[in-house]
mmCIF file of C-alpha atoms in Angstrom:
data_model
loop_
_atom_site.group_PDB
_atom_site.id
_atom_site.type_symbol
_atom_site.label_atom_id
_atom_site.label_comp_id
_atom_site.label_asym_id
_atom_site.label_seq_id
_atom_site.Cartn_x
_atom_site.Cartn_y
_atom_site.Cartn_z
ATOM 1 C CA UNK K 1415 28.298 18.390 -8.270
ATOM 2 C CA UNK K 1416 26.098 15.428 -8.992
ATOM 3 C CA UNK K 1417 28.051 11.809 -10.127
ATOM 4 C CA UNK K 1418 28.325 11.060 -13.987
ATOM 5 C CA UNK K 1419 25.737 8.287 -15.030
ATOM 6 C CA UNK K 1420 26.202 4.589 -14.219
ATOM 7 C CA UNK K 1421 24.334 3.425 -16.711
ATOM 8 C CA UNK K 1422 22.514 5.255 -20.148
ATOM 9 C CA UNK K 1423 19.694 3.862 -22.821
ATOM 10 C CA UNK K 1424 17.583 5.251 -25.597
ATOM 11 C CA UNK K 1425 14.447 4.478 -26.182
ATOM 12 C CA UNK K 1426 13.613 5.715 -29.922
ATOM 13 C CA UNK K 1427 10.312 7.022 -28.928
ATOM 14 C CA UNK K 1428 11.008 8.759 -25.752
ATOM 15 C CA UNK K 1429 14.657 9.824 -26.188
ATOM 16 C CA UNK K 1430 17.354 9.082 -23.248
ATOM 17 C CA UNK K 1431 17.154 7.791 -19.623
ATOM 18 C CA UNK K 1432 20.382 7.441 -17.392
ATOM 19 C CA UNK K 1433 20.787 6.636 -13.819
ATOM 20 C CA UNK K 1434 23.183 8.194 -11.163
ATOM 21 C CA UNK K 1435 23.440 7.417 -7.483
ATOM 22 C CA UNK K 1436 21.212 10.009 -5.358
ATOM 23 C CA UNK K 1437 23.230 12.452 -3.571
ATOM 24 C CA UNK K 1438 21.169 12.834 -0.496
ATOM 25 C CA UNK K 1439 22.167 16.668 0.696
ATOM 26 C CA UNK K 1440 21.554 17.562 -2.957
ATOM 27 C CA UNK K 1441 18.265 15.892 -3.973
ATOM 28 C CA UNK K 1442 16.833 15.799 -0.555
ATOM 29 C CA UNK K 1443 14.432 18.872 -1.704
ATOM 30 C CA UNK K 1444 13.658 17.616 -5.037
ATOM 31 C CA UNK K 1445 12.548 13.560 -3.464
ATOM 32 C CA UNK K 1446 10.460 15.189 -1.113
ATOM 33 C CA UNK K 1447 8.577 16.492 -3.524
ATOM 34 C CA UNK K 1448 8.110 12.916 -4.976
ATOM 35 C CA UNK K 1449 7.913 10.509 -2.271
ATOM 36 C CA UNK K 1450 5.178 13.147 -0.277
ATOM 37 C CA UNK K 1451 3.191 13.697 -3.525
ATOM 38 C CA UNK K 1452 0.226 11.854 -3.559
ATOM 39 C CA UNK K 1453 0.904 9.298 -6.202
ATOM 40 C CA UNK K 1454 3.769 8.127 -4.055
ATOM 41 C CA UNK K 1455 1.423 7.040 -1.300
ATOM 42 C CA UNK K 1456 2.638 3.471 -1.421
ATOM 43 C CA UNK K 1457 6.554 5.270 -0.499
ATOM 44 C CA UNK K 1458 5.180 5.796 3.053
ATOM 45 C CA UNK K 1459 7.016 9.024 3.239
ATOM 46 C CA UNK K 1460 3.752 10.982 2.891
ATOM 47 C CA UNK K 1461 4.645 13.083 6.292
ATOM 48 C CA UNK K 1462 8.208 13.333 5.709
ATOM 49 C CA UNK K 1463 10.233 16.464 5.662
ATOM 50 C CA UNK K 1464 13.252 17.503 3.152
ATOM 51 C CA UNK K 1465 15.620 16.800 6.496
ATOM 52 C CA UNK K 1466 14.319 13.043 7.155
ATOM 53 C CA UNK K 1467 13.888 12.776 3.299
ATOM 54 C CA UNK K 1468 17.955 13.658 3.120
ATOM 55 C CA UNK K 1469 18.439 11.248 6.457
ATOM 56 C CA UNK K 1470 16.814 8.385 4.767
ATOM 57 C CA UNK K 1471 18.634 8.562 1.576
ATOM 58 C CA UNK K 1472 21.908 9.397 3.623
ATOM 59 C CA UNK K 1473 20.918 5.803 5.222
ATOM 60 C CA UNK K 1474 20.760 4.076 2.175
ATOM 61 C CA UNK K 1475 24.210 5.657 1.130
ATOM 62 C CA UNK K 1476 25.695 4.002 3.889
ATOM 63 C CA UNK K 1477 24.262 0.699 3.807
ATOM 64 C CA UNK K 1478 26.332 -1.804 2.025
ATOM 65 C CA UNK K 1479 23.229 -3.465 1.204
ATOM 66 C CA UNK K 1480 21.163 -1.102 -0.684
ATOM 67 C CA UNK K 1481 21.509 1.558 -2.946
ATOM 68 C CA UNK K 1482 19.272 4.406 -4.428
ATOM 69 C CA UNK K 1483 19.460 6.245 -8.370
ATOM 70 C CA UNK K 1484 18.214 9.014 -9.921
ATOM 71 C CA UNK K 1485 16.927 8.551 -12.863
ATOM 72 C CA UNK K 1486 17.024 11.318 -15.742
ATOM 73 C CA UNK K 1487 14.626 11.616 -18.613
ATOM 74 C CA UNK K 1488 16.759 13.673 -21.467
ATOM 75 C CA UNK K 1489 18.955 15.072 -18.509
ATOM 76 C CA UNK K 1490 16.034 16.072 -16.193
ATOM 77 C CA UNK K 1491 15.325 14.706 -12.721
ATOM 78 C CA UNK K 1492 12.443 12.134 -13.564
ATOM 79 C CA UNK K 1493 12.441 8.857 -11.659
ATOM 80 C CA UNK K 1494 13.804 7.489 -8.270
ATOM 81 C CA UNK K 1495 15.088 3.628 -8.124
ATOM 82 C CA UNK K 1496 15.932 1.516 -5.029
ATOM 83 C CA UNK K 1497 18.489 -1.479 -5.518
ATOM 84 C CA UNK K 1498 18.448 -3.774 -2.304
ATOM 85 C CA UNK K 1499 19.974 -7.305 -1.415
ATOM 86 C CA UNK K 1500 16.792 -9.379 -0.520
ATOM 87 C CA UNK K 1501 18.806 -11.441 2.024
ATOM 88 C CA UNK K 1502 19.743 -8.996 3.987
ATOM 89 C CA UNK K 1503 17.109 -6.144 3.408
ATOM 90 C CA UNK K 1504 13.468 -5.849 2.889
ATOM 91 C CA UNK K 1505 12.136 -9.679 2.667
ATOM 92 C CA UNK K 1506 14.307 -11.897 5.528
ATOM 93 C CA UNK K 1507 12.579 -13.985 6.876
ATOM 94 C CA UNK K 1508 9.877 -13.962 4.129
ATOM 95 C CA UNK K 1509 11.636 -15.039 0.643
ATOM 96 C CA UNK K 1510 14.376 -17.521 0.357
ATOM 97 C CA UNK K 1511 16.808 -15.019 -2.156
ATOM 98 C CA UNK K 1512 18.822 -17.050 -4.310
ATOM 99 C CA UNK K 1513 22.213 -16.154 -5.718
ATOM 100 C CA UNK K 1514 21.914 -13.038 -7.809
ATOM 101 C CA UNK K 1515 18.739 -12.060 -6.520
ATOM 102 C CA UNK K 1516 18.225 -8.572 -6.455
ATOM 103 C CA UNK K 1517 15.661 -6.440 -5.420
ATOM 104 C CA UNK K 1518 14.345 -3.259 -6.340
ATOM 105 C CA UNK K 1519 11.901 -0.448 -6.075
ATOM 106 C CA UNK K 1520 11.073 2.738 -8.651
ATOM 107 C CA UNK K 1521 9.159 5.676 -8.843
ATOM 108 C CA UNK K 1522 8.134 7.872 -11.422
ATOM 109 C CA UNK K 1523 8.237 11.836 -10.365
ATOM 110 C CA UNK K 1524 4.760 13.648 -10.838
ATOM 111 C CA UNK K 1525 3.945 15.684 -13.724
ATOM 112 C CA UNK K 1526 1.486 17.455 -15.092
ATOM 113 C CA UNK K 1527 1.991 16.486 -18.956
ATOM 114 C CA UNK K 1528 2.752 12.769 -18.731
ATOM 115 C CA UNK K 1529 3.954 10.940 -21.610
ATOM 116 C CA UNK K 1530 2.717 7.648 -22.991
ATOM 117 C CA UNK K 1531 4.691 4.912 -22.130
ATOM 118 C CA UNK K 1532 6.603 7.127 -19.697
ATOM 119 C CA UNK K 1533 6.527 4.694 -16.857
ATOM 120 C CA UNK K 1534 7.484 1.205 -19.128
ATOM 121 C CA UNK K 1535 10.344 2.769 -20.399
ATOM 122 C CA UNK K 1536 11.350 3.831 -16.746
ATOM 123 C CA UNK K 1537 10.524 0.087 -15.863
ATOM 124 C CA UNK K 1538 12.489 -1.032 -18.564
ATOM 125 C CA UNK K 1539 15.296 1.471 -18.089
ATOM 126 C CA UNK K 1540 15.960 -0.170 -14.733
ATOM 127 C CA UNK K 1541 15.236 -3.631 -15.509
ATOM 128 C CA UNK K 1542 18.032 -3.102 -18.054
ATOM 129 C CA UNK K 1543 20.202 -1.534 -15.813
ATOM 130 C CA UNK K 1544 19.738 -3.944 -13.732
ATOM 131 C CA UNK K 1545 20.852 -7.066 -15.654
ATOM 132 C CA UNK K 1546 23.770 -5.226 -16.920
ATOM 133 C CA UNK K 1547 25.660 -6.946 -14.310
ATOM 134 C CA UNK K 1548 26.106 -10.509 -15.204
ATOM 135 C CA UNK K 1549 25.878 -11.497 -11.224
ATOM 136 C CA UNK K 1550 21.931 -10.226 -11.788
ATOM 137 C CA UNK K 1551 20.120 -13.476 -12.674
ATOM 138 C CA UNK K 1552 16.514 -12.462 -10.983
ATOM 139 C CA UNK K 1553 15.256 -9.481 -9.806
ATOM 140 C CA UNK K 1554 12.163 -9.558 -6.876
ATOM 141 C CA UNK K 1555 9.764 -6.862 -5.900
ATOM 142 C CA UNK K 1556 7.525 -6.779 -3.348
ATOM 143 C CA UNK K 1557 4.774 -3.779 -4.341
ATOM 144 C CA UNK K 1558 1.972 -2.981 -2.716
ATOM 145 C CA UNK K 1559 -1.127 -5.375 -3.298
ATOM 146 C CA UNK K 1560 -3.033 -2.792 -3.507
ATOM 147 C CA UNK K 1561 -1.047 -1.046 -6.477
ATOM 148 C CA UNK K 1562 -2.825 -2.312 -9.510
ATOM 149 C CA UNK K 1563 -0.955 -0.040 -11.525
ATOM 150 C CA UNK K 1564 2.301 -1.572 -10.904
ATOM 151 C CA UNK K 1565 1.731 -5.108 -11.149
ATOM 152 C CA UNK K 1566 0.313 -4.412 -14.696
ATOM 153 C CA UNK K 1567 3.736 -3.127 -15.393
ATOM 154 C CA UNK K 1568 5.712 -5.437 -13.689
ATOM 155 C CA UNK K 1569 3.917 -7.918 -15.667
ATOM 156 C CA UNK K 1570 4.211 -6.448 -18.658
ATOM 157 C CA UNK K 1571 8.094 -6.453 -18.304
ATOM 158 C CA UNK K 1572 8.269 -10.243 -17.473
ATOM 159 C CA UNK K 1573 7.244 -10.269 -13.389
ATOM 160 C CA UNK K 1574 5.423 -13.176 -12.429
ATOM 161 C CA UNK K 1575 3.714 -13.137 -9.445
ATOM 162 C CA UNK K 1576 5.294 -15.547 -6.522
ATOM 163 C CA UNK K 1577 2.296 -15.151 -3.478
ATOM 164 C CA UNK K 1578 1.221 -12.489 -1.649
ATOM 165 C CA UNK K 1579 3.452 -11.774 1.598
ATOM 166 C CA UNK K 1580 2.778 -10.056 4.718
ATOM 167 C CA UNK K 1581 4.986 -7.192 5.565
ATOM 168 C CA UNK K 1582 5.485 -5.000 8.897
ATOM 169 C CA UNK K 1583 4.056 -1.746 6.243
ATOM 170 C CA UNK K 1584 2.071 -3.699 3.688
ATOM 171 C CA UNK K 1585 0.413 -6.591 2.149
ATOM 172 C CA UNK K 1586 2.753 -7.202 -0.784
ATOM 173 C CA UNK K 1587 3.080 -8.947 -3.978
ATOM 174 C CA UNK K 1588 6.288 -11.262 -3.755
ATOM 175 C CA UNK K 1589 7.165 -11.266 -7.569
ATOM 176 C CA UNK K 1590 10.062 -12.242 -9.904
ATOM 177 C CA UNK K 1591 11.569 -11.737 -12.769
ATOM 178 C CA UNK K 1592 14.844 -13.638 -14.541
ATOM 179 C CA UNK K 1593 16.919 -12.389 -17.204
ATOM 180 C CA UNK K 1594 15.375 -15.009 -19.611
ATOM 181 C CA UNK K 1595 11.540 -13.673 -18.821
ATOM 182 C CA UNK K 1596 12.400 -9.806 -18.968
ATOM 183 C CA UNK K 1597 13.918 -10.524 -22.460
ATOM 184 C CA UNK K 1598 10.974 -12.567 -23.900
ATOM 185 C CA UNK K 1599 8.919 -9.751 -22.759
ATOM 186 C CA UNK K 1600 10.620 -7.429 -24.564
ATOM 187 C CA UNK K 1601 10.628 -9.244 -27.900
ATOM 188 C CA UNK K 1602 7.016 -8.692 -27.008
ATOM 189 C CA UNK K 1603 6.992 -5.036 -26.948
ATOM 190 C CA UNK K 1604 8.873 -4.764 -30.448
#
């Protein structure tokens, strides 16, 4: 049986999104089907199967330094988020994390009847989730350069964009985002 929600919101024109921690021997099938389908190219997980899908997020479970969610739209299965320490995962050696740095990663799951503003309210689901814990004063990605669609959301929830960092997997955008800049942006979205 799958873990109550850690954390719930509702946006008033999309309804409710909650996050859980992934169980990896349940959910295994249902990420593959995400992080293999062809929007989630920038995953790297394009060749995976449900078993190293389910090792992976078994990984992740164990690692004192990361953590992974499911995300539910209205109590369906419709987003994946990563929560990482960027001093000990991800960017060593490349960013100089602060206290209460945190990093992150999300993914929306494919559909065929998407919803507008689907995607910023799963940004700003987890942005909120994130900063729920007082220790949170700055969150950092690192997408992709190549993934204009992200940075235009990133920015739009208060990311500003750091440099662009070489990675073993990726070019990436090294961008930020404090508690005082996510808010602002959100008085801009009311």
């Amino acid at each position: 049986m799958s873990e109550a929600p850690l954390f719930t919101r509702t946006d008033p024109a999309l309804g409710e999104f909650s996050l859980r921690p992934v169980d990896p021997p349940a959910d295994a099938e249902l990420l593959h089907c995400w992080v293999t389908h062809p929007k989630a190219v920038f995953w790297l997980m394009q060749d995976c199967d449900p078993a190293a899908v389910e090792k992976e997020f078994t990984r992740i479970a164990a690692d004192p330094f990361h953590d992974a969610f499911l995300g539910l739209h209205n109590g369906s299965p419709a987003f994946l988020m990563e929560r990482y320490d960027p001093a000990h995962r991800e960017l060593v050696g490349i960013h100089t994390a602060r206290p209460g740095d945190v990093g992150m990663h999300f993914l929306t799951a494919p559909t065929a009847t998407p919803l507008h503003g689907f995607t910023l309210a799963v940004l700003t689901t987890v942005m909120e989730m994130l900063f729920v814990d007082p220790a949170t004063r700055r969150v950092v990605v690192e997408p992709d350069a190549r993934n204009t669609a992200v940075h235009a959301l990133n920015k739009a929830v208060g990311f500003e964009l750091r440099r662009t960092v070489s990675l073993p997997s990726k070019d990436a955008c090294l961008s930020t985002c404090t508690r005082d800049q996510f808010l602002a942006a959100q008085g801009d979205h009311r």
